[in-house]
Amino acid sequence: MSKADKKRSSSRWGAVRVLLVVLVLALVPQPAVADGGGPGSAPARPPAGDLAWLAFAGGAFSVDAAARSVRYRACDGDTGRVADPGMRIRDGIARGRVTVGGTTYAYDVPLTGRSRGFLAVFPPAGPPDGHLGTVVTDPMPPTDPVAGRRLLPLTGQLAAVVDDAAATNPAGVTVRDLSGRYGDQQVAVNGTFRPKAASVIKLWILVELLRRVDCGQVSLTDGVLVTPADVVGGTGELQHETFPQVVTLYRLAEYMIIYSDNTAANVLIDYLGGFAPVNALIDSMNQRETILARKLLDTEAARRGEENYTSPDDVISLLGAVWDADILAPPSRDLMIDFMRRQTLNNKIPAALPPGVPVAHKTGDLPDASHDVGYYLIPGTEVAVAFLTGGPIATGDEVVRRLARVVYDYLTTPVPGAVVE
């Protein structure tokens, strides 16, 4: 390339950079400021937090404003968690640029959920790319605060059950409206309660697998060789089959959810590359209470203090992002929910509700933990729920059922005084 060609190329590249910066400024909404409510005034935005991530096709760009760090994780790579000491935060928007491996990431990300953010990616060679997407926080702010206030009295009813059970089974519960009936409001009691995750951690394993399907990196028809050394006990059906044999990713994923198959979960952990990729997914979504630190039924690891944990708020953060197709494409989202609908372990949420109520859920059981999480798929009143308990499993099961019924009754029975205008 001649010097003149290089100069023209550099000029075009600079023009593209300027154009993307202009797009950032034009497309990212500025926060409205309350001005006393006069005619034509804009409504005040929800308060900004420290943690937010930008959802775009095939990826997430995560911002931790308190730690001044970011993470880009998409189909084309993962930067890991990167410090950006030059991050600027003004009017509830985080702005900055970092360079990792020769690629520069310039971002404008509001720290308020349901906003629109922008990320410009400048690779060392080739054209730049721009991502405009929805900002995800935990909790997501309600779309209609007035309608959302109608869900708030549920908190007191759930707290009564949690308080009653506290001596034997400490518990946490989070509920998010998905239908809009309650303005997409989220409520919680002990939402950051952090018990052992048990089999609820399998939801993150599934999302990481389906994310790779969305990226075109794997197909659910691909096969994995399962050997006798992979087989473990506990829940599941694979342990009753003859090995070695090749099992498709589809069947491993399906069995991991509908039968809570521990062998399938462990094989998928290995297939995905170990704990790190699943924990990278968790970190990219800013879920601070959740970790995958051991395989299922690995009692030696558990004795060493290596344990999987989660919280009701983190579960709802995942389930909400799946429902909204923020972390998975719609076909993968639908497949995941279908697996959860076909759950065969139904002694908790389904057992607490009238027969025929549609639910999609995933249980978790340990001697000292009992959980059930998922979706109530009542038409027009869909919600995501997470009921997590510690303590003896037998009494924990009953606490989960009580909480599950309280939510159902609230959603289906008019509650005097529940509407706050």
Coordinates of N, CA and C in Angstrom, one line a residue, residues 133-352:
G133 N -28.2 -1.6 22.5 CA -29.0 -2.6 23.1 C -29.6 -2.1 24.4
T134 N -30.4 -3.0 25.0 CA -31.0 -2.8 26.3 C -30.1 -2.9 27.5
V135 N -30.2 -2.0 28.4 CA -29.4 -2.1 29.7 C -30.1 -2.9 30.7
V136 N -29.4 -3.9 31.3 CA -30.0 -4.8 32.2 C -29.4 -4.6 33.6
T137 N -30.3 -4.4 34.6 CA -29.8 -4.3 36.0 C -30.6 -5.3 36.9
D138 N -30.2 -5.4 38.1 CA -30.9 -6.2 39.0 C -31.2 -5.4 40.3
P139 N -32.4 -5.0 40.6 CA -33.6 -5.4 39.8 C -33.8 -4.5 38.6
M140 N -34.5 -4.9 37.6 CA -34.9 -4.0 36.6 C -36.0 -3.1 37.1
P141 N -36.0 -1.8 36.8 CA -37.0 -0.9 37.3 C -38.4 -1.3 36.6
P142 N -39.5 -1.0 37.3 CA -40.8 -1.3 36.7 C -41.1 -0.4 35.5
T143 N -41.8 -1.0 34.6 CA -42.2 -0.2 33.4 C -43.3 0.7 33.7
D144 N -44.1 0.4 34.7 CA -45.2 1.3 35.2 C -45.2 1.3 36.7
P145 N -44.6 2.3 37.3 CA -44.5 2.3 38.8 C -45.9 2.3 39.5
V146 N -46.9 2.9 38.9 CA -48.2 2.9 39.5 C -48.8 1.4 39.5
A147 N -48.7 0.8 38.4 CA -49.1 -0.6 38.4 C -48.3 -1.5 39.3
G148 N -47.0 -1.2 39.3 CA -46.0 -1.9 40.2 C -46.4 -1.9 41.6
R149 N -46.9 -0.8 42.1 CA -47.3 -0.7 43.5 C -48.3 -1.7 43.9
R150 N -49.1 -2.2 43.0 CA -50.1 -3.2 43.3 C -49.5 -4.5 43.7
L151 N -48.2 -4.7 43.4 CA -47.6 -6.0 43.8 C -46.9 -5.9 45.1
L152 N -46.6 -4.7 45.6 CA -45.8 -4.5 46.8 C -46.4 -5.1 48.1
P153 N -47.8 -5.2 48.3 CA -48.3 -5.9 49.5 C -47.9 -7.3 49.5
L154 N -47.6 -7.9 48.4 CA -47.2 -9.4 48.4 C -45.9 -9.5 49.3
T155 N -45.1 -8.5 49.4 CA -43.9 -8.6 50.2 C -44.2 -8.9 51.6
G156 N -45.2 -8.3 52.2 CA -45.5 -8.5 53.6 C -46.0 -10.0 53.8
Q157 N -46.8 -10.5 52.9 CA -47.3 -11.9 53.0 C -46.1 -12.9 52.9
L158 N -45.2 -12.6 52.0 CA -44.0 -13.5 51.9 C -43.2 -13.4 53.2
A159 N -43.0 -12.2 53.7 CA -42.2 -12.0 54.9 C -42.7 -12.8 56.1
A160 N -44.1 -12.9 56.1 CA -44.7 -13.6 57.3 C -44.3 -15.1 57.2
V161 N -44.2 -15.7 56.0 CA -43.8 -17.1 55.9 C -42.4 -17.2 56.2
V162 N -41.5 -16.3 55.7 CA -40.1 -16.4 55.9 C -39.8 -16.2 57.4
D163 N -40.4 -15.3 58.0 CA -40.2 -15.1 59.5 C -40.6 -16.3 60.3
D164 N -41.7 -16.9 59.9 CA -42.2 -18.0 60.7 C -41.3 -19.2 60.6
A165 N -40.6 -19.3 59.4 CA -39.7 -20.5 59.2 C -38.3 -20.2 59.6
A166 N -37.9 -19.0 60.0 CA -36.5 -18.6 60.1 C -35.7 -19.5 61.1
A167 N -36.4 -20.0 62.2 CA -35.7 -20.7 63.2 C -35.1 -22.1 62.7
T168 N -35.8 -22.7 61.7 CA -35.4 -24.0 61.2 C -34.9 -23.9 59.8
N169 N -35.5 -23.0 59.0 CA -35.2 -23.0 57.6 C -35.1 -21.5 57.1
P170 N -33.9 -20.9 57.3 CA -33.8 -19.6 56.7 C -34.1 -19.6 55.2
A171 N -34.7 -18.5 54.8 CA -35.2 -18.5 53.4 C -35.1 -17.2 52.7
G172 N -35.1 -17.2 51.4 CA -35.2 -15.9 50.7 C -36.1 -16.2 49.5
V173 N -36.8 -15.1 49.0 CA -37.7 -15.2 47.9 C -37.7 -14.0 47.1
T174 N -37.7 -14.1 45.8 CA -37.8 -13.0 44.9 C -38.8 -13.3 43.8
V175 N -39.7 -12.3 43.5 CA -40.7 -12.5 42.5 C -40.6 -11.3 41.5
R176 N -40.7 -11.6 40.2 CA -40.8 -10.5 39.2 C -41.9 -10.7 38.3
D177 N -42.8 -9.7 38.1 CA -43.8 -9.7 37.2 C -43.2 -9.6 35.8
L178 N -43.7 -10.5 34.9 CA -43.3 -10.6 33.5 C -44.4 -10.2 32.5
S179 N -45.6 -10.0 33.0 CA -46.7 -9.9 32.1 C -47.1 -8.4 31.9
G180 N -46.6 -7.5 32.7 CA -47.0 -6.1 32.7 C -48.2 -5.8 33.5
R181 N -48.9 -6.8 34.0 CA -50.0 -6.6 34.8 C -49.7 -5.7 36.1
Y182 N -48.5 -6.0 36.6 CA -48.0 -5.3 37.8 C -46.8 -4.4 37.4
G183 N -46.8 -3.9 36.1 CA -45.8 -3.0 35.7 C -44.4 -3.6 35.7
D184 N -44.3 -4.9 35.6 CA -43.0 -5.6 35.6 C -42.2 -5.3 36.9
Q185 N -42.9 -5.2 38.0 CA -42.4 -4.9 39.3 C -41.7 -6.1 39.9
Q186 N -40.6 -5.9 40.6 CA -39.9 -7.0 41.3 C -40.0 -6.8 42.8
V187 N -40.3 -7.8 43.6 CA -40.3 -7.7 45.1 C -39.5 -8.8 45.6
A188 N -39.0 -8.7 46.8 CA -38.1 -9.7 47.4 C -38.2 -9.6 48.9
V189 N -37.9 -10.7 49.5 CA -37.7 -10.9 51.0 C -36.4 -11.6 51.1
N190 N -35.4 -11.0 51.7 CA -34.1 -11.7 51.8 C -33.5 -12.1 50.4
G191 N -33.6 -11.1 49.5 CA -33.3 -11.4 48.1 C -31.8 -11.8 47.9
T192 N -30.9 -11.4 48.8 CA -29.5 -11.7 48.7 C -29.1 -12.9 49.6
F193 N -30.1 -13.6 50.2 CA -29.8 -14.8 50.9 C -29.1 -15.8 50.0
R194 N -28.0 -16.4 50.6 CA -27.0 -17.1 49.7 C -26.8 -18.5 50.2
P195 N -27.7 -19.4 50.0 CA -27.6 -20.8 50.4 C -26.8 -21.6 49.3
K196 N -26.5 -22.8 49.6 CA -25.9 -23.7 48.6 C -26.9 -23.8 47.4
A197 N -26.4 -23.8 46.2 CA -27.2 -23.7 45.0 C -27.9 -25.0 44.7
A198 N -27.3 -26.1 45.1 CA -27.8 -27.4 44.7 C -28.0 -27.5 43.2
S199 N -29.1 -28.1 42.7 CA -29.3 -28.3 41.3 C -29.8 -27.1 40.5
V200 N -30.1 -26.0 41.3 CA -30.5 -24.7 40.6 C -29.3 -24.2 39.7
I201 N -28.1 -24.6 40.1 CA -26.9 -24.1 39.3 C -26.9 -24.6 37.9
K202 N -27.7 -25.7 37.7 CA -27.8 -26.3 36.3 C -28.4 -25.3 35.3
L203 N -29.2 -24.4 35.8 CA -29.7 -23.4 34.9 C -28.6 -22.6 34.2
W204 N -27.6 -22.2 34.9 CA -26.5 -21.4 34.3 C -25.7 -22.3 33.3
I205 N -25.5 -23.6 33.6 CA -24.9 -24.5 32.7 C -25.6 -24.5 31.4
L206 N -27.0 -24.6 31.5 CA -27.8 -24.7 30.3 C -27.7 -23.4 29.5
V207 N -27.8 -22.3 30.2 CA -27.7 -21.0 29.5 C -26.4 -20.8 28.7
E208 N -25.3 -21.2 29.4 CA -24.0 -21.1 28.7 C -23.9 -22.0 27.4
L209 N -24.5 -23.2 27.5 CA -24.6 -24.1 26.4 C -25.4 -23.5 25.3
L210 N -26.6 -23.0 25.6 CA -27.5 -22.5 24.6 C -26.9 -21.2 24.0
R211 N -26.2 -20.4 24.8 CA -25.5 -19.2 24.3 C -24.6 -19.6 23.1
R212 N -23.9 -20.7 23.3 CA -22.9 -21.1 22.3 C -23.7 -21.7 21.0
V213 N -24.8 -22.3 21.3 CA -25.7 -22.6 20.1 C -26.1 -21.4 19.3
D214 N -26.5 -20.3 20.0 CA -26.9 -19.1 19.4 C -25.7 -18.5 18.6
C215 N -24.5 -18.7 19.1 CA -23.3 -18.1 18.4 C -22.9 -19.0 17.2
G216 N -23.6 -20.1 17.1 CA -23.2 -21.0 16.0 C -21.9 -21.8 16.2
Q217 N -21.5 -21.9 17.5 CA -20.3 -22.6 17.9 C -20.5 -24.0 18.1
V218 N -21.7 -24.4 18.5 CA -22.0 -25.8 18.7 C -23.4 -26.1 18.2
S219 N -23.7 -27.3 18.0 CA -25.1 -27.7 17.6 C -25.6 -28.7 18.6
L220 N -26.9 -28.7 19.0 CA -27.4 -29.6 19.9 C -27.4 -31.0 19.4
T221 N -27.2 -31.2 18.1 CA -27.1 -32.6 17.6 C -25.7 -33.1 17.7
D222 N -24.7 -32.3 18.1 CA -23.4 -32.8 18.3 C -23.4 -33.9 19.5
G223 N -22.5 -34.8 19.4 CA -22.4 -35.9 20.4 C -21.2 -35.8 21.3
V224 N -21.4 -36.3 22.5 CA -20.3 -36.3 23.5 C -20.1 -37.7 24.0
L225 N -18.9 -38.2 24.0 CA -18.6 -39.5 24.5 C -18.7 -39.5 26.0
V226 N -19.6 -40.3 26.6 CA -19.8 -40.4 28.0 C -19.3 -41.8 28.4
T227 N -18.4 -41.8 29.4 CA -17.7 -43.0 29.8 C -18.2 -43.5 31.2
P228 N -18.0 -44.7 31.6 CA -18.4 -45.1 33.0 C -17.8 -44.2 34.1
A229 N -16.6 -43.6 33.9 CA -16.1 -42.7 34.9 C -16.8 -41.4 35.0
D230 N -17.7 -41.1 34.1 CA -18.5 -39.8 34.2 C -19.7 -40.0 35.0
V231 N -20.1 -41.3 35.2 CA -21.4 -41.5 35.8 C -21.4 -41.3 37.3
V232 N -22.4 -40.5 37.8 CA -22.5 -40.3 39.3 C -24.0 -40.6 39.6
G233 N -24.2 -40.7 40.9 CA -25.6 -41.1 41.4 C -26.4 -39.8 41.6
G234 N -27.3 -39.9 42.6 CA -28.3 -38.9 42.9 C -29.4 -38.9 41.8
T235 N -29.9 -37.7 41.5 CA -31.0 -37.7 40.6 C -30.5 -37.9 39.1
G236 N -31.4 -38.4 38.3 CA -31.0 -38.5 36.9 C -31.3 -39.9 36.4
E237 N -31.3 -40.0 35.0 CA -31.6 -41.3 34.3 C -30.4 -41.9 33.6
L238 N -29.4 -41.1 33.3 CA -28.3 -41.6 32.5 C -27.6 -42.7 33.3
Q239 N -27.5 -42.6 34.6 CA -26.8 -43.5 35.5 C -27.3 -45.0 35.3
H240 N -28.5 -45.1 34.7 CA -29.1 -46.4 34.5 C -28.8 -47.0 33.1
E241 N -28.1 -46.3 32.3 CA -27.8 -46.7 31.0 C -26.4 -47.4 30.9
T242 N -26.0 -47.9 29.8 CA -24.8 -48.6 29.6 C -23.8 -47.7 28.9
F243 N -22.6 -47.6 29.4 CA -21.5 -46.8 28.9 C -20.3 -47.6 28.6
P244 N -19.4 -47.1 27.7 CA -19.4 -45.8 27.0 C -20.5 -45.8 25.9
Q245 N -21.0 -44.5 25.7 CA -21.8 -44.3 24.6 C -21.8 -42.8 24.2
V246 N -22.1 -42.4 23.0 CA -22.2 -41.1 22.6 C -23.6 -40.5 22.9
V247 N -23.6 -39.4 23.6 CA -24.9 -38.8 23.9 C -25.0 -37.4 23.3
T248 N -26.1 -37.0 22.7 CA -26.1 -35.7 22.0 C -26.2 -34.6 23.1
L249 N -25.8 -33.4 22.7 CA -25.9 -32.3 23.6 C -27.4 -32.0 23.9
Y250 N -28.2 -32.2 23.0 CA -29.7 -32.0 23.3 C -30.1 -32.9 24.4
R251 N -29.8 -34.2 24.4 CA -30.3 -35.1 25.4 C -29.6 -34.8 26.7
L252 N -28.3 -34.4 26.7 CA -27.7 -34.0 28.0 C -28.4 -32.8 28.6
A253 N -28.7 -31.8 27.8 CA -29.3 -30.6 28.3 C -30.7 -30.9 28.8
E254 N -31.5 -31.7 28.0 CA -32.8 -32.1 28.4 C -32.8 -32.8 29.7
Y255 N -32.0 -33.9 29.8 CA -32.0 -34.7 31.0 C -31.5 -33.9 32.2
M256 N -30.6 -33.0 32.0 CA -30.1 -32.1 33.1 C -31.2 -31.3 33.8
I257 N -32.2 -30.9 33.0 CA -33.3 -30.1 33.5 C -34.5 -31.0 33.9
I258 N -35.0 -31.8 33.0 CA -36.3 -32.5 33.3 C -36.1 -33.6 34.3
Y259 N -34.9 -34.2 34.4 CA -34.6 -35.2 35.4 C -33.6 -34.7 36.5
S260 N -33.2 -33.5 36.3 CA -32.1 -33.0 37.2 C -30.9 -33.9 37.2
D261 N -30.5 -34.4 36.0 CA -29.5 -35.4 35.9 C -28.1 -34.9 36.2
N262 N -27.5 -35.5 37.2 CA -26.2 -35.0 37.7 C -25.1 -35.5 36.7
T263 N -25.2 -36.6 36.2 CA -24.2 -37.1 35.2 C -24.2 -36.1 34.0
A264 N -25.4 -35.8 33.5 CA -25.5 -34.9 32.3 C -24.9 -33.6 32.7
A265 N -25.1 -33.1 33.9 CA -24.6 -31.8 34.3 C -23.1 -31.8 34.3
N266 N -22.5 -32.8 34.9 CA -21.0 -32.9 35.0 C -20.4 -33.1 33.6
V267 N -21.0 -33.9 32.7 CA -20.5 -34.0 31.4 C -20.5 -32.7 30.6
L268 N -21.6 -31.9 30.8 CA -21.7 -30.6 30.2 C -20.6 -29.6 30.7
I269 N -20.4 -29.7 32.0 CA -19.4 -28.8 32.6 C -18.0 -29.1 31.9
D270 N -17.7 -30.3 31.8 CA -16.4 -30.7 31.1 C -16.4 -30.2 29.6
Y271 N -17.6 -30.4 29.0 CA -17.7 -30.1 27.6 C -17.5 -28.6 27.3
L272 N -18.0 -27.8 28.3 CA -18.0 -26.3 28.1 C -16.6 -25.8 28.5
G273 N -15.7 -26.6 29.1 CA -14.4 -26.2 29.5 C -14.2 -26.0 30.9
G274 N -15.0 -26.6 31.8 CA -14.8 -26.5 33.2 C -15.7 -25.4 33.8
F275 N -15.3 -25.0 35.0 CA -16.1 -24.0 35.8 C -16.0 -22.6 35.2
A276 N -14.8 -22.3 34.7 CA -14.5 -20.9 34.3 C -15.5 -20.3 33.3
P277 N -15.9 -21.0 32.2 CA -16.9 -20.4 31.3 C -18.2 -20.1 31.9
V278 N -18.7 -21.0 32.8 CA -20.0 -20.7 33.4 C -19.9 -19.6 34.4
N279 N -18.8 -19.5 35.1 CA -18.6 -18.3 36.0 C -18.3 -17.0 35.2
A280 N -17.8 -17.1 34.0 CA -17.7 -16.0 33.2 C -19.0 -15.5 32.7
L281 N -19.9 -16.4 32.4 CA -21.3 -16.0 32.1 C -21.9 -15.3 33.3
I282 N -21.8 -15.8 34.5 CA -22.3 -15.2 35.7 C -21.7 -13.8 36.0
D283 N -20.4 -13.7 35.8 CA -19.8 -12.4 36.0 C -20.3 -11.4 34.9
S284 N -20.4 -11.8 33.7 CA -20.9 -10.9 32.6 C -22.3 -10.4 32.9
M285 N -23.0 -11.0 33.7 CA -24.4 -10.6 34.1 C -24.4 -10.0 35.4
N286 N -23.2 -9.7 36.0 CA -23.1 -9.0 37.3 C -23.9 -9.7 38.4
Q287 N -23.9 -11.1 38.4 CA -24.6 -11.8 39.5 C -23.6 -12.2 40.5
R288 N -23.5 -11.4 41.6 CA -22.4 -11.4 42.6 C -22.6 -12.5 43.6
E289 N -23.7 -13.1 43.8 CA -23.9 -14.1 44.8 C -23.8 -15.6 44.3
T290 N -23.6 -15.7 43.0 CA -23.6 -17.0 42.4 C -22.2 -17.5 41.9
I291 N -21.9 -18.8 42.1 CA -20.7 -19.3 41.7 C -20.8 -20.8 41.5
L292 N -20.2 -21.3 40.4 CA -20.0 -22.8 40.2 C -18.6 -23.1 40.6
A293 N -18.4 -23.9 41.7 CA -17.1 -24.2 42.2 C -16.8 -25.7 42.3
R294 N -17.8 -26.5 42.1 CA -17.6 -28.0 42.1 C -18.6 -28.7 41.2
K295 N -18.3 -29.9 40.8 CA -19.3 -30.7 40.1 C -20.4 -31.2 41.0
L296 N -21.4 -31.7 40.4 CA -22.5 -32.3 41.2 C -22.1 -33.6 41.8
L297 N -22.5 -33.9 43.0 CA -22.2 -35.1 43.8 C -20.7 -35.3 44.0
D298 N -19.9 -34.2 44.0 CA -18.5 -34.3 44.3 C -18.3 -34.0 45.8
T299 N -18.5 -35.0 46.6 CA -18.5 -34.9 48.0 C -17.1 -34.5 48.5
E300 N -16.0 -35.0 47.9 CA -14.7 -34.6 48.3 C -14.4 -33.1 48.1
A301 N -14.9 -32.5 47.0 CA -14.8 -31.1 46.8 C -15.6 -30.3 47.9
A302 N -16.8 -30.9 48.2 CA -17.6 -30.2 49.2 C -16.9 -30.2 50.6
R303 N -16.2 -31.3 50.9 CA -15.5 -31.4 52.2 C -14.3 -30.4 52.2
R304 N -13.8 -30.1 51.0 CA -12.7 -29.1 51.0 C -13.2 -27.7 51.0
G305 N -14.5 -27.5 51.1 CA -15.1 -26.2 51.2 C -15.4 -25.6 49.8
E306 N -15.3 -26.4 48.8 CA -15.7 -25.9 47.4 C -17.1 -26.1 47.2
E307 N -17.9 -25.1 47.0 CA -19.3 -25.2 47.0 C -19.9 -24.2 46.0
N308 N -21.1 -24.6 45.5 CA -21.9 -23.8 44.6 C -22.9 -23.0 45.4
Y309 N -23.0 -21.7 45.0 CA -24.0 -20.8 45.8 C -24.8 -20.0 44.8
T310 N -25.9 -19.5 45.2 CA -26.7 -18.5 44.5 C -27.6 -17.8 45.4
S311 N -28.4 -16.9 44.9 CA -29.4 -16.2 45.7 C -30.7 -16.0 44.9
P312 N -31.8 -15.7 45.6 CA -33.0 -15.4 44.9 C -32.9 -14.3 43.9
D313 N -32.2 -13.2 44.2 CA -32.1 -12.1 43.3 C -31.3 -12.5 42.0
D314 N -30.2 -13.3 42.2 CA -29.5 -13.8 41.1 C -30.3 -14.7 40.2
V315 N -31.0 -15.6 40.8 CA -31.9 -16.5 40.0 C -32.9 -15.7 39.1
I316 N -33.5 -14.7 39.7 CA -34.5 -13.9 39.0 C -33.8 -13.0 37.9
S317 N -32.6 -12.6 38.2 CA -31.8 -11.9 37.2 C -31.6 -12.8 36.0
L318 N -31.2 -14.0 36.2 CA -31.1 -15.0 35.1 C -32.4 -15.2 34.4
L319 N -33.4 -15.6 35.2 CA -34.7 -16.0 34.6 C -35.3 -14.8 33.8
G320 N -35.1 -13.6 34.3 CA -35.7 -12.4 33.7 C -34.9 -12.1 32.4
A321 N -33.6 -12.3 32.4 CA -32.8 -12.1 31.1 C -33.2 -13.1 30.1
V322 N -33.4 -14.4 30.5 CA -33.8 -15.4 29.6 C -35.2 -15.1 29.0
W323 N -36.1 -14.7 29.8 CA -37.5 -14.4 29.4 C -37.5 -13.3 28.4
D324 N -36.7 -12.2 28.6 CA -36.7 -11.1 27.8 C -35.8 -11.2 26.5
A325 N -35.2 -12.4 26.4 CA -34.3 -12.7 25.3 C -33.1 -11.8 25.3
D326 N -32.7 -11.4 26.4 CA -31.5 -10.5 26.5 C -30.2 -11.4 26.5
I327 N -30.2 -12.6 27.0 CA -29.0 -13.4 27.1 C -29.1 -14.6 26.1
L328 N -30.3 -15.0 25.7 CA -30.5 -16.0 24.7 C -31.4 -15.5 23.6
A329 N -31.2 -16.1 22.4 CA -32.1 -15.8 21.3 C -33.4 -16.5 21.5
P330 N -34.5 -15.9 21.0 CA -35.8 -16.5 21.2 C -36.0 -18.0 21.1
P331 N -35.4 -18.6 20.0 CA -35.6 -20.1 19.9 C -34.9 -20.8 21.1
S332 N -33.7 -20.4 21.5 CA -33.1 -21.0 22.7 C -33.8 -20.7 24.0
R333 N -34.3 -19.5 24.1 CA -35.2 -19.2 25.3 C -36.4 -20.1 25.3
D334 N -37.0 -20.3 24.2 CA -38.2 -21.2 24.2 C -37.9 -22.6 24.5
L335 N -36.7 -23.1 24.1 CA -36.3 -24.5 24.4 C -36.0 -24.6 25.9
M336 N -35.3 -23.6 26.4 CA -35.1 -23.7 27.9 C -36.3 -23.8 28.7
I337 N -37.3 -22.9 28.4 CA -38.5 -22.9 29.1 C -39.3 -24.2 28.9
D338 N -39.2 -24.7 27.7 CA -39.9 -26.0 27.4 C -39.3 -27.1 28.3
F339 N -38.0 -27.2 28.4 CA -37.4 -28.2 29.3 C -37.9 -28.0 30.7
M340 N -38.0 -26.7 31.2 CA -38.4 -26.5 32.5 C -39.9 -26.8 32.7
R341 N -40.7 -26.7 31.7 CA -42.1 -27.1 31.7 C -42.2 -28.6 31.9
R342 N -41.3 -29.3 31.4 CA -41.4 -30.8 31.4 C -40.6 -31.4 32.6
Q343 N -40.3 -30.6 33.6 CA -39.7 -31.0 34.8 C -40.5 -32.2 35.4
T344 N -39.8 -33.2 35.9 CA -40.4 -34.4 36.4 C -40.4 -34.4 38.0
L345 N -39.7 -33.5 38.6 CA -39.6 -33.4 40.0 C -40.6 -32.3 40.5
N346 N -41.8 -32.7 40.9 CA -42.9 -31.8 41.0 C -43.5 -31.8 42.4
N347 N -42.6 -32.0 43.4 CA -43.2 -32.0 44.8 C -43.2 -30.7 45.5
K348 N -42.8 -29.6 44.8 CA -42.7 -28.3 45.5 C -43.7 -27.3 44.8
I349 N -43.3 -26.5 43.9 CA -44.2 -25.5 43.3 C -45.4 -26.1 42.7
P350 N -45.3 -27.1 41.8 CA -46.6 -27.7 41.3 C -47.5 -28.3 42.3
A351 N -46.9 -28.9 43.4 CA -47.7 -29.5 44.4 C -48.4 -28.5 45.2
A352 N -48.0 -27.3 45.3 CA -48.6 -26.3 46.1 C -49.8 -25.6 45.3

